[in-house]
Amino acid sequence: MKRLIVCIKQVPDTSDVRIDPETNTLVREGVESILNPLDPFAIEEAVRVKERMGGVVTAITMGPPQAKKVLQHAIALGADEGYLICGPEFAGADTLATSYTLAQAIRRLGNAVLIFCGKQAIDGDTAQVGPGIAAHLDLPQLIYVRKIRKINKRYIVVESMTDTGYEIIRSTLPAVLTVVKEINEPRLPSLKSAMKGRRYEPNVLGGEEIKADFNRLGLKGSPTRVVRIFVPEQARKTKILTGNPEEIAVNLFSSLQKEGVLRCQ
């Protein structure tokens, strides 16, 4: 059974970001959590490859018990099965420990042909986990993929975005892909798929099940230390001007003069 694996993540809704000043970490308690916005594109592309070549789409995530919600979302979007990597040993993981953990889970599951990730998660914005998985598994990494041009049992050809355009890259399989939102338009789940996702209970794996080195998990396996993180203060002022167009223009000109934005000679 060939697997098309999609690594997904539960992230806090960025419309309600709060920082704990003592720990320099995101406050997640009481904050709405969502599926990382780039992950539906990875799920959709895995489903499209399955429709062309066959296989099983497997979604995996590392997180607390409530992260099963994003796996249920993945099932609604077309994934066949989901695995939740969960346990106290994974707490406090940075991108190195996270990519190691996901790589160990992928090894444990076996038969991976392609491993899909969104190019980055919105809570950290590092874009390091996908390449990290590739490094741990010693696999080719294709990043910022906007299109799969060709795929067969032996190799894949993709378009990878760059700062000035895109590159066409051919790679042997298996491989790790990080995808951008330009790659596709995720389908909306049908009522049947949505109900299937809501009822789905994911498989749960701990450190023992994935045969991990516990010294490389969680905070213990994380060399990264966050010195400071903060939400910048809003310095902009909002002023609403009313009246007819001529009055608004005069008041705007006067306000800009007072602020020193405009200087008349």
Backbone as a ProteinNet text record, in pm:
[ID]
protein_1_A
[PRIMARY]
MKRLIVCIKQVPDTSDVRIDPETNTLVREGVESILNPLDPFAIEEAVRVKERMGGVVTAITMGPPQAKKVLQHAIALGADEGYLICGPEFAGADTLATSYTLAQAIRRLGNAVLIFCGKQAIDGDTAQVGPGIAAHLDLPQLIYVRKIRKINKRYIVVESMTDTGYEIIRSTLPAVLTVVKEINEPRLPSLKSAMKGRRYEPNVLGGEEIKADFNRLGLKGSPTRVVRIFVPEQARKTKILTGNPEEIAVNLFSSLQKEGVLRCQ
[TERTIARY]
84.2	0	88	86.6	166.7	96.2	173.6	115.7	155.2	58.2	79.2	54.6	161.9	152.3	144.4	53.9	39.4	61.7	162.2	189.6	112.9	26	-58.6	-38.8	-95.9	-74.8	-196.5	-226.6	-327.4	-257.8	-309.9	-248.1	-353.2	-310.3	-406.8	-455.1	-580.6	-637.4	-563.3	-501	-416.8	-495.4	-627.4	-706.2	-712.3	-661.5	-665.7	-533.2	-423.7	-291	-258.3	-218.7	-173.6	-43	44.4	175.7	185.1	236.1	264.3	398.7	401.6	527.5	629.1	584	674.8	748	674.3	734.1	773.5	733.5	760.6	704.7	586.8	521.4	379.6	321.7	183.3	90.1	-9.3	-113.8	-215	-223.1	-312.2	-442.7	-441.7	-561.9	-670.4	-788.2	-899.9	-896.1	-797.3	-785.5	-833.9	-917.5	-968.2	-852.3	-853.6	-750.2	-808.9	-727.3	-771.6	-666.4	-704.7	-608.5	-522.4	-390.3	-299.4	-348.2	-366.9	-431.2	-365.4	-236.7	-171.2	-188.9	-233.1	-242.1	-351.8	-467.4	-566.1	-513	-419.3	-360.8	-274.2	-203.2	-123.3	-213.5	-322.9	-417.6	-478.4	-522.5	-584.6	-488.5	-362.1	-267	-241.2	-235.2	-219.7	-339.1	-459.1	-579.7	-576.5	-529.4	-521.4	-420.5	-308.1	-210.1	-269.6	-342.1	-408.7	-506.8	-580.5	-677.5	-610.1	-485.1	-410.9	-336.2	-283.2	-191.8	-236.7	-341.2	-381.7	-302.4	-328.7	-260.4	-355.2	-298.8	-374.9	-321.3	-410.8	-371.3	-377.7	-262.1	-250.1	-211	-295.1	-264.8	-205.6	-97.5	-38.2	-15.3	-29.5	-2.1	52.2	133.6	182.4	115.7	59.2	-6.4	-80.8	-153.3	-232.2	-355.1	-430.3	-548	-646.1	-663.6	-760.7	-716.4	-590.7	-544.2	-610.5	-686.6	-758.9	-857.2	-895.3	-990.2	-934.7	-802.9	-747.6	-738.3	-723.5	-726.2	-866.9	-966.7	-1104.9	-1133	-1075.7	-1088.4	-1021.9	-904.3	-833	-913.8	-980.2	-1065.9	-1179.3	-1238.3	-1346.2	-1297.7	-1169.2	-1112.9	-1062.6	-1069.9	-1034.3	-928.6	-866.1	-767.7	-837.7	-765.2	-822.5	-806.2	-697.9	-670.9	-588.9	-589	-515.3	-446.2	-329	-251.5	-216.5	-248.2	-216	-97	12.1	130.8	117	94.5	50.1	112.2	154.5	208.1	290.4	310.9	387.2	531.6	584.7	724.3	747.8	639.8	653.9	638.7	604.1	577.1	702.3	683.9	793.9	886.3	844.1	931.2	952.5	1077.2	1104.6	1098.4	1141.8	1129	1219.2	1333.4	1422.5	1357.1	1306.7	1241.9	1112.2	1039.4	914.4	940.6	1038.1	1067.3	1121.1	1198.7	1246.1	1128.6	1036.1	919.5	835.1	806.2	725.7	798.1	929.5	1007.2	1001.4	1008.9	999.8	862.3	758.3	623.3	610.4	668.9	663.9	739.1	852.9	926.4	840.2	773.7	692.7	577.1	515.4	403.5	450.1	562.8	621.5	551.5	618	563.3	527.5	597.6	568.8	628	543.4	588.4	614.3	521.5	535.8	493.5	564.8	531.4	503.6	380.7	337.8	333.5	375.2	359.7	317.1	241.5	227.1	362.9	389.4	525.5	567.1	469.6	501.5	372.9	389.7	275.4	268.3	147.3	132.7	169.9	183.2	218.1	367.8	450.1	594.5	658.1	599.7	648.3	794.3	841.8	982.5	1006.7	908.6	923.9	1038	1063.8	1175.9	1135.6	1010.1	972.4	976.3	923.4	927.3	1068.5	1159.3	1298	1363.3	1323.8	1378	1339.3	1213.7	1168.6	1251.5	1272.9	1352.8	1494.1	1552.8	1688.6	1693.5	1597.4	1595.5	1575.1	1498.3	1469.5	1566.4	1657.1	1753.8	1681.4	1583.7	1504.4	1522.3	1500.6	1501.6	1391.9	1420.3	1319	1290.5	1162.9	1117	1031.7	1080.9	1013.7	942	839.2	759.3	704.7	650.9	600.6	466.5	456.7	331.7	258.4	325.4	260.6	336.8	262.8	322.1	299.8	407.9	397	379.2	452.4	448.5	486.5	423.2	458.5	430.1	523.7	501.5	561.7	580.7	628.3	775.1	849	992.8	1035.1	967.2	1012.3	895.6	926.5	828.1	893.8	817.7	864.4	772.1	831	750.8	800	713.1	751.6	766.5	884.7	913.8	933.7	859.8	866.3	998.9	1048.2	1167.3	1131.9	1229.6	1204.3	1172.4	1223	1207	1120.3	1067.1	987.4	969.2	1010.5	1002.6	1107.5	1139.5	1231	1153.5	1196.8	1142.4	1242.2	1196.2	1285.5	1233.6	1323.5	1289.9	1358.5	1286	1339.6	1293.4	1378.3	1337.3	1238.9	1168.8	1076.1	1131.8	1098.6	1011.5	1077.5	995.8	1044.7	950.3	1001.1	922.1	890.7	763.1	719.4	661.1	701.1	628.5	557.2	427.7	347.1	300.8	277.6	223.7	77.4	6.8	-137.4	-170	-71.1	-95.1	-108.5	-80.3	-77.3	-215.1	-320.3	-453.6	-561.1	-683.2	-797.8	-861.4	-843	-898.4	-1049	-1093.6	-1236.9	-1310.9	-1435	-1519.1	-1568.7	-1568.3	-1615.8	-1765.4	-1804.4	-1946.7	-2006.4	-2137.6	-2203.3	-2160	-2149.5	-2107.3	-1965.4	-1874.4	-1735.6	-1725.9	-1804.5	-1803.2	-1849.9	-1953.5	-2002.8	-1900.8	-1835	-1730.8	-1617.7	-1577	-1471.6	-1511.6	-1634.3	-1680.9	-1681.1	-1711.2	-1717.4	-1581.3	-1482.3	-1355.1	-1275.8	-1222.1	-1132.8	-993.9	-895.3	-762.9	-687.5	-592	-498.3	-402.1	-366.4	-278.6	-146.4	-36.3	97.7	176.1	249.7	339	483.8	573.7	715.7	759.8	702.9	738.1	692.9	572.3	517.1	597.7	654.7	731.6	881	915.2	1053.4	1149.9	1112.3	1190.8	1295.6	1402.4	1499.8	1441.1	1405.3	1335.9	1421.8	1553	1639.9	1628.9	1561.1	1545.6	1401.9	1321.7	1180.9	1155.5	1051.7	1004.5	1111.3	1096.1	1188.3	1329.9	1343.5	1475.3	1553.4	1482.7	1548.9	1548.5	1520.8	1505.5	1614.9	1712.2	1818.3	1774.7	1662.8	1617.3	1565.7	1606.8	1556	1504.8	1377.7	1318.3	1353.9	1428.5	1471.1	1356.9	1285.6	1173.9	1080.2	951.5	850.3	742.9	694.3	598.6	510.9	397.1	307.1	338.4	375.4	409.9	291	322.2	216.9	163.2	34.2	-28.4	-8.8	75.3	105.4	17	-54.3	-135.6	-263.1	-303	-426.7	-530.2	-654.7	-763.2	-846.4	-868.4	-950.1	-1045.8	-1173.9	-1276	-1314.3	-1302.3	-1338.1	-1476.5	-1558.2	-1694.6	-1716.7	-1823.2	-1857.6	-1865.5	-1879.4	-1880.6	-1736.7	-1717.4	-1581.2	-1484.8	-1531.8	-1443.3	-1399.4	-1494.3	-1461.9	-1366.1	-1390.8	-1302.8	-1161.9	-1150.3	-1018.6	-944.2	-1013.7	-951.2	-907.3	-995.4	-962.5	-847.8	-846.4	-737.8	-605.7	-605.9	-483.9	-433.6	-525.9	-489.2	-432.3	-495.4	-448.4	-309.1	-284.3	-152.7	-45.7	-83	11.9	48.4	-52.1	-27.8	59.9	43	122.5	263.1	288.5	420.8	442.1	332.8	344.3	360.6	289.7	298.5	356.6	444.9	500.9	483.5	424.3	402.5	511.3	563	666.3	602.2
-119.9	0	125.3	200.1	321.3	436.7	510.3	620.3	756.2	843	984.5	1055.7	1095.9	1148.6	1301	1355.1	1500.4	1538.3	1622.3	1670.2	1800.9	1802.8	1919.5	1968.7	2085.7	2143.2	2222.5	2210.3	2295.4	2422.1	2537.3	2665	2757	2853.9	2950.7	3044.2	3083.8	3179.7	3312.2	3358.6	3478	3606.3	3599.1	3719.3	3746.9	3653.8	3670.6	3625	3689.5	3651.5	3725.7	3649	3707.8	3641.3	3719.3	3670.2	3672.2	3563.3	3558.4	3627.4	3743.5	3816.8	3745	3652.1	3579.8	3467.4	3394.4	3277.9	3305.6	3422.3	3456.1	3351.9	3301.3	3203.7	3250.4	3192.9	3223.6	3171.7	3249.9	3204.4	3125.9	2994.8	2909.8	2879.2	2892.1	2863.5	2966.3	2916.6	3004.6	3069.9	3033	3088.9	2985.5	3027.8	2938.5	2881.4	2749.2	2683.2	2639.6	2647.1	2614.9	2528.9	2470.6	2402.5	2508.5	2489.9	2583.7	2614.7	2742.4	2777	2722	2690	2634.5	2483.1	2418.5	2272.2	2216.6	2282.7	2228.9	2214.2	2300.1	2289.4	2163.5	2130.1	2007.2	1884.3	1888.3	1775.8	1757.2	1866.6	1859.8	1801	1842.9	1791.3	1642.9	1599	1455.6	1377.3	1430.3	1363.5	1356.1	1461.9	1461.3	1358	1346.6	1244.2	1105.1	1085.3	956.7	925	1024.1	1002.2	963.4	1005.4	971.7	839.7	811.6	698.2	592.7	622.4	531.5	556	477	491.7	535.6	565.3	607.1	741.5	836.8	967.5	962.1	979.3	970.5	1106.5	1163.4	1290.6	1263	1333.9	1318.7	1456.8	1464	1587.9	1556.4	1645.7	1634.9	1744.6	1708.1	1809.1	1748.5	1832.1	1784.8	1708.9	1646.1	1568.1	1644.9	1774.5	1851.1	1872.4	1839.7	1852	1749.9	1656.5	1560.9	1633.1	1755.6	1831.1	1857.9	1885.5	1912.2	1783.7	1669.4	1541.7	1512	1545.6	1529.6	1620.2	1740.5	1832.7	1772.6	1711.9	1649.9	1536.5	1457.4	1349.3	1408.2	1516.7	1582.1	1634.1	1671.4	1724.2	1615.5	1488.3	1380.6	1284	1308.3	1212.3	1082.3	971.1	840.3	802	848.7	811.9	922	923	1024.7	968.4	1022.9	980.9	1103.6	1096	1201.8	1157.6	1232.4	1205.2	1289.1	1223.1	1294.5	1234.1	1320.1	1274.5	1383.2	1376.1	1480.1	1489.3	1380.5	1381.1	1475.3	1516.3	1602.3	1750.8	1784.4	1923.9	2009.8	2130.8	2226.8	2206.8	2128.9	2098.6	2220.4	2242	2341.1	2272.1	2338.7	2280.2	2158.5	2156.2	2039.7	1916.6	1931.3	1818.2	1779.3	1877.7	1848.2	1769.6	1812.9	1742.5	1602.4	1586.4	1452.4	1362.7	1416.1	1338.2	1294.3	1387.6	1353.9	1252.9	1268.3	1173.5	1033.6	1024.9	893.9	831	912.4	860.7	811.1	884.2	843.6	712.6	698	570.6	456.7	483.1	380.3	336.9	432.5	400.8	327.1	369.5	300.5	328.5	289.1	293.6	433.5	535.9	672.8	697.2	740	776.1	926.1	1003.5	1148.6	1197.1	1297.3	1360	1506.8	1549.7	1686.3	1768.7	1894.1	1991	2123.4	2204	2343.4	2409.6	2514.3	2569.8	2620.6	2661.2	2704.7	2711	2716.8	2732.7	2878.3	2930.1	3073.2	3111.7	3014.1	3051.6	3072.2	3006	3021.2	3085.2	3059.7	3116	3081.6	2967	2933.4	2862	2785.6	2703.7	2602.6	2556.3	2465.6	2319.5	2291.4	2153.8	2062.4	2108.4	2025.8	1986.3	2084.3	2049.7	1965.8	1989.6	1909.8	1763.8	1737.3	1599.1	1533.1	1606.3	1552.3	1518.7	1606.3	1581.5	1459	1445.4	1329.6	1198.7	1203.7	1082	1062.4	1159.1	1154.5	1142.6	1230.4	1231.3	1364.1	1365.6	1492.6	1584	1714	1810.6	1907.6	1924	2015.6	2120.6	2243.8	2344.9	2447.2	2510.6	2614	2563.5	2443.2	2382.3	2444.1	2493.2	2553.6	2465.9	2362.4	2274.8	2143.6	2033.2	1904.5	1885.9	1887	1874.1	1729	1640.9	1499.7	1415.6	1300.2	1206.8	1065.5	976.6	834.2	757.8	630.3	549.2	574.5	635.8	652.5	795.3	894.1	1032.1	1130.4	1253.8	1361.9	1485.5	1564.4	1691.3	1801.3	1904.4	2010.7	2147.7	2246	2386.4	2440.2	2494.1	2545.6	2696.6	2770.3	2916.5	2968.9	3074.8	3146	3294	3374.6	3518	3585.7	3529.9	3595.5	3517.7	3404.2	3323.2	3183.2	3084.2	2946.8	2860.6	2749.3	2649.6	2522.1	2449.5	2317.1	2215.3	2131.4	2038.1	1896.2	1806.2	1663.7	1593.5	1505.1	1433.5	1289.1	1203.5	1065	1059.5	949.4	924.7	816.3	820.7	916.9	1053	1153.7	1289.9	1366.2	1479.4	1569.1	1695.5	1735.9	1857.2	1955	2082.3	2187.4	2270.8	2291.9	2352.1	2492.2	2572.3	2707.3	2707.3	2813.2	2816.9	2823.9	2860.4	2866.9	2729.3	2622.8	2489	2437.6	2479	2426.4	2509.5	2467.8	2524.1	2410.2	2405	2292.6	2279.2	2156.5	2132	2149.7	2185.9	2194.2	2054.2	2019.9	1886.3	1871	1753.9	1723.5	1700.5	1696	1668.8	1533.2	1434	1300.4	1302.6	1375.2	1384.1	1458.4	1564.8	1641.7	1556.8	1476.8	1389.4	1280.4	1228.4	1128	1186.2	1309.5	1374.4	1399.1	1441.5	1471.6	1347.7	1232.8	1108.7	1039.7	1085.1	1012	1023.2	910.9	907.4	866	955	924.3	821.6	757.9	670.9	757.6	715	793.6	719.5	792.7	736.1	816.6	746.3	810.2	786.7	831.7	816.3	672.2	583.7	442	383.7	418.3	361.3	401.8	522.1	565.1	534.4	463.2	420.3	538.9	642.1	764.9	761.4	836.8	864.4	976.8	948.9	1047.7	1171	1160.1	1276	1374.8	1333	1419.7	1470.2	1447.8	1487.6	1610.1	1684.4	1792.2	1892.9	1951.4	2054.5	2000.7	1875.9	1815.6	1809.6	1788.3	1778	1906.4	2019.1	2147	2245.7	2269.8	2366.1	2511.8	2537.9	2675.8	2735.8	2858	2931	3067.3	3094.9	3223	3326	3428.3	3531.3	3627.5	3668.3	3761.1	3753.1	3759.6	3767.9	3863.8	3949.1	4050.1	4092.5	4148.9	4208.1	4356.5	4409.2	4551.5	4640.6	4752.5	4847.3	4915.7	4941.8	5011.8	5162.1	5221.3	5363.6	5450.9	5391.7	5470.2	5521.8	5643.3	5701.2	5701.1	5685.2	5687.4	5813	5886.3	6007.3	6005.5	6023.8	6023	6166.8	6202.6	6336.2	6332.2	6428.1	6433.9	6567.5	6573.8	6695.2	6669.9	6778.8	6762.3	6746	6708.2	6682.5	6798.7	6922.8	7038.2	7052.8	7036	7047.4	6937	6815.6	6703.5	6729.5	6781.8	6809.6	6914.4	7021.2	7126.9	7072.4	6995.9	6939.8	6839.5	6759	6662.4	6734.7	6837.8	6915.1	6978.2	7033.3	7097.5	6996	6878.2	6774.1	6726.3	6708.1	6661.8	6766.4	6894	7000.1	6995.3	6979.3	6974.8	6856.8	6743.8	6624.8	6633.4	6736.4	6750.6	6667.3	6608.8	6527.5	6617.2	6729.3	6825.8	6956.2	7015.2	7146	7238	7352	7447.8	7554.9	7587	7689.2	7828.5
0	0	0	-108.7	-120.8	-50	27.6	104.9	48.3	41.7	14.6	147	211.6	348.1	344.8	424.6	436.7	582.6	606.5	741.9	762.5	862.2	886.5	1029.6	1059.5	1192.1	1237	1365.7	1428.9	1476.7	1437.3	1473.3	1534.5	1615.6	1669.3	1559.9	1569.1	1475	1490.8	1382.9	1392.5	1413.1	1408.1	1436.7	1586.9	1668	1813.9	1874.5	1833.7	1881.1	2010.1	2112.7	2238.7	2279.7	2342.1	2382.9	2534.7	2593.2	2736.4	2759	2826.4	2843.2	2931.1	3013.7	3102.2	3029.1	2944.2	2877.2	2732.3	2678.8	2538.5	2442.9	2473.4	2386.6	2356.7	2251	2217.5	2325.9	2361.5	2453.1	2371	2394.7	2316.2	2390.1	2523.6	2600.4	2568.2	2538.4	2510.3	2373.5	2291.5	2157.1	2056.4	1964	1859.6	1779.1	1758	1678.1	1544.9	1441.2	1306.2	1236.8	1124.9	1039	972.2	977.3	912.6	770.4	735.4	608.3	482.6	486.5	368.3	356.9	463.5	462.1	371.9	356.2	261.8	119.5	80.7	-53	-63.5	45	46.9	43.4	119.9	120.5	-18.3	-78	-210.7	-314.2	-308.9	-408.8	-388.3	-262.8	-235.2	-288.6	-270.6	-321	-473.5	-538.7	-685.3	-735.5	-666.4	-705.1	-685.7	-576.4	-553.6	-666	-710.6	-817.9	-948.8	-966.6	-1088.8	-1077.6	-957.5	-942.9	-842.7	-766.4	-660.5	-533.7	-431.3	-303.4	-193.4	-78.6	39.4	86.1	108.8	161.2	313.5	376.4	521.8	578.2	663	728.8	866.2	900.1	1033.4	1094.4	1225.4	1296	1433.9	1486.7	1623.8	1705.4	1818.8	1899.9	2016.9	2091.6	2205.5	2156.9	2249.1	2207.1	2119.7	2146.4	2067.6	1922.8	1890.7	1752	1660.6	1718.4	1633.8	1541.8	1579.1	1496.7	1357.3	1347.7	1214.6	1132.9	1199.7	1128.1	1078.3	1158	1112.5	992.8	996.4	883.2	759.3	778	666	603.9	687.6	636.5	553.4	601	526.2	391.6	384.2	260.1	166.1	209.4	118	164.3	280.4	331.6	370.6	362	393.7	540.1	603	742.2	807.3	940.5	1012.8	1135.2	1166.5	1283.1	1366.4	1495.3	1590.3	1673.8	1664.7	1745.8	1871.5	1982.4	2102.2	2227.4	2319.3	2446.6	2511.1	2642.2	2711.4	2664.6	2609.2	2563.9	2446.1	2377.2	2259.5	2292.1	2415.9	2453	2439.9	2389	2379.6	2261.8	2163.3	2049.4	1960.4	1918.2	1814.7	1679.1	1574.2	1440.3	1421.4	1489.3	1477.7	1539.1	1661.2	1727.8	1657.5	1605.9	1535.1	1407.6	1328.4	1203	1230.4	1338.2	1375.2	1412.3	1491.9	1534.8	1415.9	1326.1	1208.3	1119.5	1106.3	1025.8	1085.6	1218.5	1283.2	1260.9	1266.2	1240.8	1097.4	1003.8	863.2	842.9	909.4	903.5	957.1	1067.8	1132.1	1041.4	972.1	884.2	759.1	703.7	588.7	457	348.2	211.3	163.3	211.4	167.1	28.8	-64.2	-198.7	-206.8	-154.1	-147.6	-9.9	39.1	166.8	137.9	163.7	134.9	263.5	253.3	362	299.6	376	336.9	351.6	276.2	276.8	414.4	497	632.4	713.7	845.6	935.5	978.9	995.1	1022	1164.5	1255.5	1393.2	1411.3	1330.1	1342.1	1220.4	1102.7	975.7	946.8	993.4	970.9	839	789.9	668.5	683.2	805.8	831.6	846.3	879	911.9	789.8	676.5	555.6	516.3	497.7	468.7	578.8	704.7	814.7	804.1	767.5	747	638	527.2	417	463.2	544.9	594.1	684.5	775.4	865.8	790.1	681.8	605.2	489.1	469.7	359.2	225.2	204.4	81.5	8.2	-123.6	-196.7	-144	-141.3	-99.4	-212.9	-243.4	-347	-277.3	-269.7	-188.8	-276.4	-217	-283.9	-418.1	-416.8	-540.3	-577.5	-700.5	-746.7	-847.7	-898.7	-996	-1008.2	-1013.4	-1049.6	-1199	-1274.1	-1420	-1463.4	-1397.3	-1436	-1315.9	-1304.3	-1197.9	-1245.4	-1215.3	-1239	-1121.9	-1136	-1023.9	-990.5	-1082.4	-1062.3	-1030	-1088	-1068	-1076.6	-1038.4	-1040.5	-1100.3	-1175.4	-1231.6	-1179.5	-1118.6	-1057.8	-1101.9	-1082.9	-1093.1	-951.2	-921.1	-787.6	-794.8	-714.9	-719.9	-666.2	-730.5	-685.7	-670.6	-630.5	-614.4	-747.4	-857	-987	-1085.3	-1045.9	-1138.3	-1084.3	-1163.6	-1116.4	-1185.1	-1120.5	-1175.4	-1205.2	-1306.4	-1334.5	-1280.6	-1188.2	-1119	-1134.8	-1164.4	-1170.4	-1053.8	-987.8	-872	-873.6	-819.7	-797.7	-681.5	-670.5	-560.4	-469.8	-341.3	-271.3	-253.4	-223.5	-205.8	-113.6	-63.6	21.5	-57.8	-59.4	-127.9	-27	-36	35	-71	-52.4	-158.7	-121.5	-225.2	-208.2	-251.7	-217.9	-245.1	-393.4	-476.5	-620.6	-684.3	-610.6	-670	-710	-639.7	-670.9	-601.4	-620.1	-548.1	-469.9	-337.4	-260.8	-279.6	-296.2	-313.9	-181.3	-191	-72.1	-36.8	91.2	128.3	104	56.9	42.8	181.2	189	316.7	370.5	282.2	323.7	378.5	310.3	356.4	488.9	502.2	626.3	744.1	724.5	830.4	862.8	759.9	781.7	865.8	834.2	910.7	1054.6	1075.5	1211.6	1299.6	1241.9	1320.2	1333.7	1259.1	1252.3	1382.9	1427	1542.8	1494.4	1503.5	1449	1531.8	1468.1	1537.6	1618.2	1737.9	1825.1	1843.7	1824	1838.9	1941.5	2027.4	2122.8	2084.3	2169	2140.9	2126	2206.7	2197.5	2064.1	2021.5	1897.7	1774.6	1775.2	1658	1673.5	1782.1	1806.7	1805.3	1880.1	1882.9	1993.1	1973.3	2077.3	2162.6	2286.8	2369.9	2398	2383.8	2401.8	2285.8	2178.8	2061.6	2047.8	2149.3	2145.3	2232.4	2196.9	2282.8	2320	2437.9	2484.1	2498.4	2540.8	2559.2	2427.7	2318.1	2188.6	2108.5	2175.6	2105	2144.7	2057.3	2089.6	2077.5	2011.2	1990.7	2121.1	2149.8	2265.5	2219.6	2246.6	2208.7	2315.6	2277.2	2371.5	2401	2296	2315.8	2196.9	2224.5	2120	2168.3	2080	2123.9	2006.8	2041	1942	1934.8	1817.8	1808.9	1843.1	1908.2	1943.5	1817.7	1819.1	1707.8	1727	1642.6	1656.5	1568.2	1474.8	1382.5	1450.6	1410.9	1460.5	1348.3	1386	1288.4	1308.8	1202	1208.6	1090.6	1117.4	1012.6	980.3	853.6	807.8	744.1	780.8	726	655.9	578.8	506.6	358.6	281.8	136.7	87.2	-39.7	-89.2	-68.5	-88.4	-71.7	73.9	167.9	310.5	354	306.1	341.1	290	166.7	109.2	191.6	231.3	311.5	447.1	512.7	644.1	635.7	529.9	512	492.9	408.6	383.9	512.9	590.4	716.8	815.5	823.2	915.9	878.5	749.3	704.3	730.8	720.9	754.8	902.8	988.6	1132.9	1172.5	1101.6	1132.6	1074.7	994.5	935	811.3	759.8	638.7	516.8	515.5	405.9	458.5	379.6	413.6	293.3	317.3	208.9	212.3	96.3	85.9	78.3
[MASK]
+++++++++++++++++++++++++++++++++++++++++++++++++++++++++++++++++++++++++++++++++++++++++++++++++++++++++++++++++++++++++++++++++++++++++++++++++++++++++++++++++++++++++++++++++++++++++++++++++++++++++++++++++++++++++++++++++++++++++++++++++++++++++++++++++++++++++

